[in-house]
């Protein structure tokens, strides 16, 4: 493997993380804005979330999770555990709202939060600082920020999967070829 | 369940399918254009594809699969099997190209193909017409077009997953919470 670059893992670099974070609102906007309502409220059954629900969840994360928890790590270290994140807050956040207004709000909050992140001018030493997650225990600021990135992408996956699965029957025999529908890792 | 709408399945409606198909190039553009190269060439190991490879694959599909096969169904029915799709064509398609130029080409081809689809003015009877897939056997035009939609979304999932998995180690203990990384259906 000498001379080969590992293309399956990247070390956390703040500018590379921000490059993804800055793109998420526009990605979701391009995917969802103006879609027929049936797509927007589609879900995977039971208590699973629709694209509409996911956007509210991301907004709640911008307000209460990513930058606020980064500040708790920087200001209190392990002494103060993060506040618990409410995984159901979006149902109140989104009530009576349009998807368009939620997408606008997500974009504005993300922009503000990335500006705030930039003003922190985080060093490698800062990224090594430790905080305390109420369930996971000790975590570093680097892990927290890497999770912000992966969490965004996880929800892009979720929304795309919810949409595709609406056609689980309509694709007929192609079902076997589409990992997004067959349920194999996709 | 009386009075409840099934939010887990939608019947194929051409305008709703086109609403998704029209958004895919802009979605991928928002997600990928201008990202640092390390993200663009990231993959999942072995012969798996990078975001760069996937865009070439989607371009090849626009050229040889979706509208051309629809035409074969309409013109030849089951009498003529589809040409086999080359799942490796993107390595030639993309060689020496920039991601930006591939994204531009995908957008242009998709726009052209959706215009062509509109000119076919497909009726429900047309959507029931049958063709012959070289491996799957008899398929309908409706199934073919539903697969175009699901295939787009499957590759949005793939690209998002490839990107997120780059931080599999960096997220630390959050790994367990992120379906995109833990490998549970996501």
Short mmCIF file of C-alpha atoms in Angstrom, two decimals:
data_model
loop_
_atom_site.label_atom_id
_atom_site.label_comp_id
_atom_site.label_asym_id
_atom_site.label_seq_id
_atom_site.Cartn_x
_atom_site.Cartn_y
_atom_site.Cartn_z
CA UNK A 1 0.00 0.00 0.00
CA UNK A 2 3.03 2.27 -0.03
CA UNK A 3 2.27 5.56 -1.70
CA UNK A 4 -1.46 4.96 -1.70
CA UNK A 5 -3.72 7.52 -0.11
CA UNK A 6 -6.51 6.17 2.11
CA UNK A 7 -9.67 7.31 0.41
CA UNK A 8 -11.99 5.76 3.02
CA UNK A 9 -11.12 8.03 5.96
CA UNK A 10 -10.32 11.70 6.27
CA UNK A 11 -8.86 13.33 9.34
CA UNK A 12 -11.07 16.09 10.74
CA UNK A 13 -10.02 19.46 9.32
CA UNK A 14 -12.23 22.35 10.28
CA UNK A 15 -12.32 23.98 6.83
CA UNK A 16 -13.28 20.68 5.20
CA UNK A 17 -16.02 20.14 7.76
CA UNK A 18 -17.36 23.65 7.22
CA UNK A 19 -17.35 23.02 3.44
CA UNK A 20 -19.95 20.29 3.98
CA UNK A 21 -21.89 22.12 6.70
CA UNK A 22 -22.23 25.22 4.55
CA UNK A 23 -23.72 23.18 1.71
CA UNK A 24 -26.42 21.25 3.56
CA UNK A 25 -29.18 23.89 3.57
CA UNK A 26 -28.81 24.52 -0.17
CA UNK A 27 -28.72 20.78 -0.85
CA UNK A 28 -31.98 20.23 1.02
CA UNK A 29 -33.47 23.31 -0.59
CA UNK A 30 -32.64 22.02 -4.06
CA UNK A 31 -34.07 18.61 -3.23
CA UNK A 32 -37.28 19.67 -1.48
CA UNK A 33 -38.47 23.22 -2.18
CA UNK A 34 -41.58 23.20 -4.34
CA UNK A 35 -42.04 19.43 -4.36
CA UNK A 36 -45.67 18.27 -4.34
CA UNK A 37 -46.97 17.95 -0.76
CA UNK A 38 -47.28 14.19 -0.99
CA UNK A 39 -43.49 13.90 -1.15
CA UNK A 40 -42.94 16.35 1.70
CA UNK A 41 -45.13 14.48 4.19
CA UNK A 42 -44.09 11.00 3.07
CA UNK A 43 -42.58 8.80 5.77
CA UNK A 44 -41.57 5.21 6.46
CA UNK A 45 -44.51 4.23 8.62
CA UNK A 46 -45.27 4.45 12.34
CA UNK A 47 -43.42 7.22 14.12
CA UNK A 48 -40.81 7.71 11.38
CA UNK A 49 -40.13 11.19 10.09
CA UNK A 50 -41.08 12.90 6.87
CA UNK A 51 -38.79 15.33 5.00
CA UNK A 52 -40.86 18.10 6.63
CA UNK A 53 -40.14 16.68 10.11
CA UNK A 54 -36.41 16.33 9.38
CA UNK A 55 -36.03 20.00 8.45
CA UNK A 56 -37.62 20.97 11.78
CA UNK A 57 -35.22 18.61 13.57
CA UNK A 58 -32.23 20.23 11.84
CA UNK A 59 -33.49 23.68 12.85
CA UNK A 60 -33.77 22.56 16.47
CA UNK A 61 -30.19 21.26 16.26
CA UNK A 62 -28.98 24.65 15.03
CA UNK A 63 -30.70 26.34 17.93
CA UNK A 64 -29.81 24.02 20.78
CA UNK A 65 -27.18 21.47 19.88
CA UNK A 66 -24.17 22.15 17.69
CA UNK A 67 -22.83 25.58 18.57
CA UNK A 68 -24.36 25.69 22.07
CA UNK A 69 -22.69 22.40 23.00
CA UNK A 70 -19.39 23.57 21.47
CA UNK A 71 -19.61 26.59 23.79
CA UNK A 72 -20.31 24.36 26.79
CA UNK A 73 -17.17 22.34 26.01
CA UNK A 74 -15.06 25.47 25.65
CA UNK A 75 -16.47 27.18 28.74
CA UNK A 76 -17.08 24.30 31.14
CA UNK A 77 -15.18 21.25 29.85
CA UNK A 78 -16.28 18.04 31.51
CA UNK A 79 -17.68 19.88 34.51
CA UNK A 80 -21.05 20.47 32.91
CA UNK A 81 -22.89 17.81 30.91
CA UNK A 82 -24.69 18.93 27.77
CA UNK A 83 -28.38 19.61 28.02
CA UNK A 84 -30.36 16.68 26.67
CA UNK A 85 -31.40 17.09 23.04
CA UNK A 86 -35.12 16.88 22.38
CA UNK A 87 -35.61 14.53 19.45
CA UNK A 88 -39.26 15.49 19.18
CA UNK A 89 -38.99 19.27 19.32
CA UNK A 90 -39.58 19.60 15.59
CA UNK A 91 -43.23 18.77 15.97
CA UNK A 92 -43.68 22.02 17.92
CA UNK A 93 -41.07 23.93 15.86
CA UNK A 94 -42.78 23.09 12.59
CA UNK A 95 -46.43 23.29 13.53
CA UNK A 96 -48.36 25.45 11.08
CA UNK A 97 -45.22 26.37 9.15
CA UNK A 98 -44.60 25.93 5.46
CA UNK A 99 -41.66 23.89 4.20
CA UNK A 100 -40.37 26.99 2.42
CA UNK A 101 -40.23 28.98 5.65
CA UNK A 102 -38.47 26.10 7.45
CA UNK A 103 -35.87 25.87 4.67
CA UNK A 104 -35.30 29.62 4.89
CA UNK A 105 -34.87 29.43 8.63
CA UNK A 106 -32.47 26.50 8.44
CA UNK A 107 -30.30 28.37 5.94
CA UNK A 108 -30.24 31.52 8.07
CA UNK A 109 -29.45 29.67 11.31
CA UNK A 110 -26.70 27.61 9.69
CA UNK A 111 -25.08 30.71 8.24
CA UNK A 112 -25.18 32.45 11.61
CA UNK A 113 -23.78 29.39 13.39
CA UNK A 114 -20.92 28.97 10.92
CA UNK A 115 -20.07 32.65 11.37
CA UNK A 116 -20.03 32.09 15.12
CA UNK A 117 -17.86 28.99 14.70
CA UNK A 118 -15.39 31.02 12.65
CA UNK A 119 -15.11 33.65 15.38
CA UNK A 120 -14.00 30.93 17.82
CA UNK A 121 -10.82 30.42 15.72
CA UNK A 122 -10.46 26.89 17.00
CA UNK A 123 -6.95 25.51 17.33
CA UNK A 124 -5.97 21.84 17.42
CA UNK A 125 -5.69 22.18 21.18
CA UNK A 126 -9.26 23.48 21.31
CA UNK A 127 -10.46 20.55 19.22
CA UNK A 128 -8.92 18.18 21.78
CA UNK A 129 -10.91 19.76 24.62
CA UNK A 130 -13.31 17.45 26.34
CA UNK A 131 -16.93 17.76 27.32
CA UNK A 132 -19.46 15.45 28.83
CA UNK A 133 -22.37 13.98 26.91
CA UNK A 134 -25.27 12.94 29.16
CA UNK A 135 -25.30 9.41 27.73
CA UNK A 136 -22.06 8.88 25.82
CA UNK A 137 -19.75 10.26 28.51
CA UNK A 138 -16.55 12.09 27.64
CA UNK A 139 -16.33 13.42 24.08
CA UNK A 140 -14.00 15.89 22.40
CA UNK A 141 -14.92 19.06 20.57
CA UNK A 142 -13.42 17.45 17.44
CA UNK A 143 -15.80 14.50 17.77
CA UNK A 144 -18.72 16.83 18.35
CA UNK A 145 -17.99 18.85 15.20
CA UNK A 146 -17.33 15.74 13.08
CA UNK A 147 -20.71 14.48 14.27
CA UNK A 148 -22.37 17.70 13.12
CA UNK A 149 -21.14 16.90 9.59
CA UNK A 150 -22.09 13.23 9.66
CA UNK A 151 -25.48 14.07 11.19
CA UNK A 152 -26.27 16.42 8.31
CA UNK A 153 -25.41 13.73 5.79
CA UNK A 154 -27.33 11.09 7.73
CA UNK A 155 -30.46 13.18 7.32
CA UNK A 156 -29.83 13.79 3.62
CA UNK A 157 -29.72 10.00 3.38
CA UNK A 158 -32.91 9.65 5.40
CA UNK A 159 -34.86 12.14 3.29
CA UNK A 160 -33.68 10.55 0.03
CA UNK A 161 -34.56 7.10 1.32
CA UNK A 162 -38.03 8.18 2.47
CA UNK A 163 -38.73 9.62 -0.98
CA UNK A 164 -37.41 6.61 -2.88
CA UNK A 165 -39.31 4.10 -0.76
CA UNK A 166 -42.55 5.69 -1.87
CA UNK A 167 -41.93 3.88 -5.15
CA UNK A 168 -41.08 0.50 -3.57
CA UNK A 169 -43.99 -1.09 -5.38
CA UNK A 170 -43.91 1.02 -8.52
CA UNK A 171 -40.36 0.00 -9.49
CA UNK A 172 -41.50 -3.62 -9.88
CA UNK A 173 -38.66 -6.09 -10.55
CA UNK A 174 -36.02 -3.33 -10.26
CA UNK A 175 -36.62 -3.53 -6.55
CA UNK A 176 -33.83 -6.10 -6.30
CA UNK A 177 -31.28 -3.72 -7.88
CA UNK A 178 -32.06 -0.65 -5.79
CA UNK A 179 -30.33 -0.82 -2.45
CA UNK A 180 -32.38 2.12 -1.26
CA UNK A 181 -35.50 -0.01 -1.60
CA UNK A 182 -34.25 -3.54 -1.07
CA UNK A 183 -33.03 -2.42 2.35
CA UNK A 184 -29.45 -3.54 1.98
CA UNK A 185 -27.04 -0.93 3.29
CA UNK A 186 -27.79 2.13 1.23
CA UNK B 1 -57.30 3.01 9.19
CA UNK B 2 -60.42 4.56 7.65
CA UNK B 3 -59.75 8.08 6.48
CA UNK B 4 -55.98 7.73 6.87
CA UNK B 5 -53.78 8.40 3.93
CA UNK B 6 -50.96 5.95 3.32
CA UNK B 7 -47.83 8.05 3.65
CA UNK B 8 -45.44 5.16 2.93
CA UNK B 9 -46.33 4.58 -0.72
CA UNK B 10 -47.23 6.87 -3.58
CA UNK B 11 -48.69 5.75 -6.87
CA UNK B 12 -46.57 6.71 -9.85
CA UNK B 13 -47.72 10.04 -11.28
CA UNK B 14 -45.59 11.42 -14.05
CA UNK B 15 -45.59 15.03 -12.84
CA UNK B 16 -44.56 13.95 -9.35
CA UNK B 17 -41.76 11.81 -10.76
CA UNK B 18 -40.54 14.66 -12.92
CA UNK B 19 -40.58 16.95 -9.87
CA UNK B 20 -37.90 14.75 -8.29
CA UNK B 21 -35.97 14.11 -11.52
CA UNK B 22 -35.76 17.83 -12.26
CA UNK B 23 -34.23 18.51 -8.83
CA UNK B 24 -31.46 15.91 -8.77
CA UNK B 25 -28.78 17.81 -10.71
CA UNK B 26 -29.22 20.93 -8.56
CA UNK B 27 -29.19 18.83 -5.40
CA UNK B 28 -25.91 17.19 -6.34
CA UNK B 29 -24.53 20.53 -7.47
CA UNK B 30 -25.35 22.12 -4.12
CA UNK B 31 -23.81 19.19 -2.26
CA UNK B 32 -20.62 18.76 -4.27
CA UNK B 33 -19.55 21.75 -6.35
CA UNK B 34 -16.47 23.39 -4.90
CA UNK B 35 -15.89 20.80 -2.17
CA UNK B 36 -12.23 20.09 -1.39
CA UNK B 37 -10.87 17.33 -3.66
CA UNK B 38 -10.46 14.89 -0.79
CA UNK B 39 -14.24 14.70 -0.42
CA UNK B 40 -14.82 14.34 -4.15
CA UNK B 41 -12.56 11.30 -4.58
CA UNK B 42 -13.51 9.67 -1.27
CA UNK B 43 -14.91 6.16 -1.54
CA UNK B 44 -15.81 3.14 0.59
CA UNK B 45 -12.79 1.00 -0.26
CA UNK B 46 -12.00 -1.51 -3.00
CA UNK B 47 -13.92 -0.92 -6.20
CA UNK B 48 -16.58 1.30 -4.60
CA UNK B 49 -17.39 4.62 -6.21
CA UNK B 50 -16.53 8.16 -5.24
CA UNK B 51 -18.91 11.12 -5.65
CA UNK B 52 -16.90 11.93 -8.81
CA UNK B 53 -17.53 8.42 -10.18
CA UNK B 54 -21.26 8.59 -9.38
CA UNK B 55 -21.76 11.79 -11.38
CA UNK B 56 -20.15 10.10 -14.41
CA UNK B 57 -22.47 7.12 -13.91
CA UNK B 58 -25.52 9.39 -13.84
CA UNK B 59 -24.34 11.09 -17.05
CA UNK B 60 -23.99 7.73 -18.75
CA UNK B 61 -27.53 6.87 -17.63
CA UNK B 62 -28.87 10.07 -19.20
CA UNK B 63 -27.15 9.20 -22.45
CA UNK B 64 -27.93 5.52 -22.73
CA UNK B 65 -30.50 4.32 -20.24
CA UNK B 66 -33.56 6.30 -19.19
CA UNK B 67 -34.98 8.00 -22.25
CA UNK B 68 -33.41 5.59 -24.78
CA UNK B 69 -34.98 2.59 -23.02
CA UNK B 70 -38.33 4.40 -22.77
CA UNK B 71 -38.16 4.82 -26.54
CA UNK B 72 -37.35 1.15 -27.04
CA UNK B 73 -40.44 0.21 -25.00
CA UNK B 74 -42.65 2.58 -26.99
CA UNK B 75 -41.25 1.57 -30.37
CA UNK B 76 -40.52 -2.12 -29.97
CA UNK B 77 -42.36 -3.35 -26.87
CA UNK B 78 -41.14 -6.73 -25.71
CA UNK B 79 -39.75 -7.60 -29.14
CA UNK B 80 -36.42 -5.93 -28.50
CA UNK B 81 -34.55 -6.28 -25.22
CA UNK B 82 -32.82 -3.19 -23.87
CA UNK B 83 -29.14 -2.80 -24.57
CA UNK B 84 -27.09 -3.81 -21.56
CA UNK B 85 -26.11 -0.88 -19.35
CA UNK B 86 -22.39 -0.45 -18.79
CA UNK B 87 -21.88 0.07 -15.07
CA UNK B 88 -18.25 1.01 -15.61
CA UNK B 89 -18.63 3.52 -18.44
CA UNK B 90 -18.12 6.46 -16.10
CA UNK B 91 -14.43 5.71 -15.79
CA UNK B 92 -14.05 6.57 -19.48
CA UNK B 93 -16.74 9.30 -19.41
CA UNK B 94 -15.05 11.15 -16.56
CA UNK B 95 -11.39 10.70 -17.39
CA UNK B 96 -9.55 14.02 -17.30
CA UNK B 97 -12.74 15.96 -16.57
CA UNK B 98 -13.39 18.31 -13.68
CA UNK B 99 -16.29 17.71 -11.32
CA UNK B 100 -17.70 21.11 -12.30
CA UNK B 101 -17.85 20.15 -15.96
CA UNK B 102 -19.51 16.82 -15.12
CA UNK B 103 -22.13 18.58 -12.99
CA UNK B 104 -22.81 21.01 -15.84
CA UNK B 105 -23.19 18.15 -18.28
CA UNK B 106 -25.51 16.20 -16.01
CA UNK B 107 -27.76 19.24 -15.60
CA UNK B 108 -27.88 19.88 -19.35
CA UNK B 109 -28.58 16.24 -20.24
CA UNK B 110 -31.28 15.91 -17.60
CA UNK B 111 -33.01 19.06 -18.81
CA UNK B 112 -32.90 17.83 -22.40
CA UNK B 113 -34.22 14.39 -21.41
CA UNK B 114 -37.09 15.80 -19.37
CA UNK B 115 -38.04 17.99 -22.33
CA UNK B 116 -38.01 14.90 -24.52
CA UNK B 117 -40.09 12.99 -21.98
CA UNK B 118 -42.66 15.81 -21.99
CA UNK B 119 -42.98 15.65 -25.77
CA UNK B 120 -43.98 11.97 -25.48
CA UNK B 121 -47.17 13.04 -23.63
CA UNK B 122 -47.41 9.66 -21.95
CA UNK B 123 -50.87 8.35 -21.15
CA UNK B 124 -51.73 5.72 -18.55
CA UNK B 125 -51.98 3.23 -21.40
CA UNK B 126 -48.45 4.17 -22.48
CA UNK B 127 -47.19 3.67 -18.93
CA UNK B 128 -48.61 0.14 -18.98
CA UNK B 129 -46.65 -0.75 -22.10
CA UNK B 130 -44.16 -3.52 -21.65
CA UNK B 131 -40.54 -3.91 -22.62
CA UNK B 132 -37.92 -6.52 -22.03
CA UNK B 133 -35.00 -6.06 -19.67
CA UNK B 134 -32.05 -8.32 -20.54
CA UNK B 135 -31.92 -9.74 -16.99
CA UNK B 136 -35.17 -8.83 -15.25
CA UNK B 137 -37.48 -9.87 -18.08
CA UNK B 138 -40.76 -8.08 -18.74
CA UNK B 139 -41.05 -4.60 -17.23
CA UNK B 140 -43.48 -1.76 -17.82
CA UNK B 141 -42.68 1.78 -18.84
CA UNK B 142 -44.17 2.90 -15.50
CA UNK B 143 -41.70 0.68 -13.61
CA UNK B 144 -38.85 1.97 -15.73
CA UNK B 145 -39.68 5.61 -15.00
CA UNK B 146 -40.27 4.96 -11.29
CA UNK B 147 -36.84 3.33 -11.25
CA UNK B 148 -35.29 6.45 -12.80
CA UNK B 149 -36.54 8.40 -9.75
CA UNK B 150 -35.47 5.83 -7.15
CA UNK B 151 -32.09 5.41 -8.87
CA UNK B 152 -31.41 9.15 -8.57
CA UNK B 153 -32.23 9.06 -4.88
CA UNK B 154 -30.20 5.89 -4.35
CA UNK B 155 -27.14 7.73 -5.61
CA UNK B 156 -27.84 10.80 -3.47
CA UNK B 157 -27.84 8.34 -0.57
CA UNK B 158 -24.62 6.74 -1.76
CA UNK B 159 -22.76 10.03 -2.10
CA UNK B 160 -23.93 11.26 1.30
CA UNK B 161 -22.94 7.95 2.89
CA UNK B 162 -19.48 7.98 1.28
CA UNK B 163 -18.87 11.49 2.60
CA UNK B 164 -20.13 10.74 6.11
CA UNK B 165 -18.14 7.53 6.42
CA UNK B 166 -14.94 9.51 6.00
CA UNK B 167 -15.55 10.62 9.60
CA UNK B 168 -16.28 7.11 10.94
CA UNK B 169 -13.34 7.39 13.31
CA UNK B 170 -13.54 11.13 13.96
CA UNK B 171 -17.05 11.01 15.42
CA UNK B 172 -15.82 8.81 18.28
CA UNK B 173 -18.60 7.50 20.54
CA UNK B 174 -21.33 9.13 18.40
CA UNK B 175 -20.65 6.34 15.96
CA UNK B 176 -23.36 4.30 17.67
CA UNK B 177 -25.99 7.00 17.08
CA UNK B 178 -25.28 7.64 13.42
CA UNK B 179 -26.97 5.08 11.23
CA UNK B 180 -24.98 6.32 8.26
CA UNK B 181 -21.80 5.19 10.00
CA UNK B 182 -22.94 2.31 12.20
CA UNK B 183 -24.12 0.56 9.05
CA UNK B 184 -27.67 -0.04 10.13
CA UNK B 185 -30.13 0.72 7.37
CA UNK B 186 -29.60 4.35 6.62
#
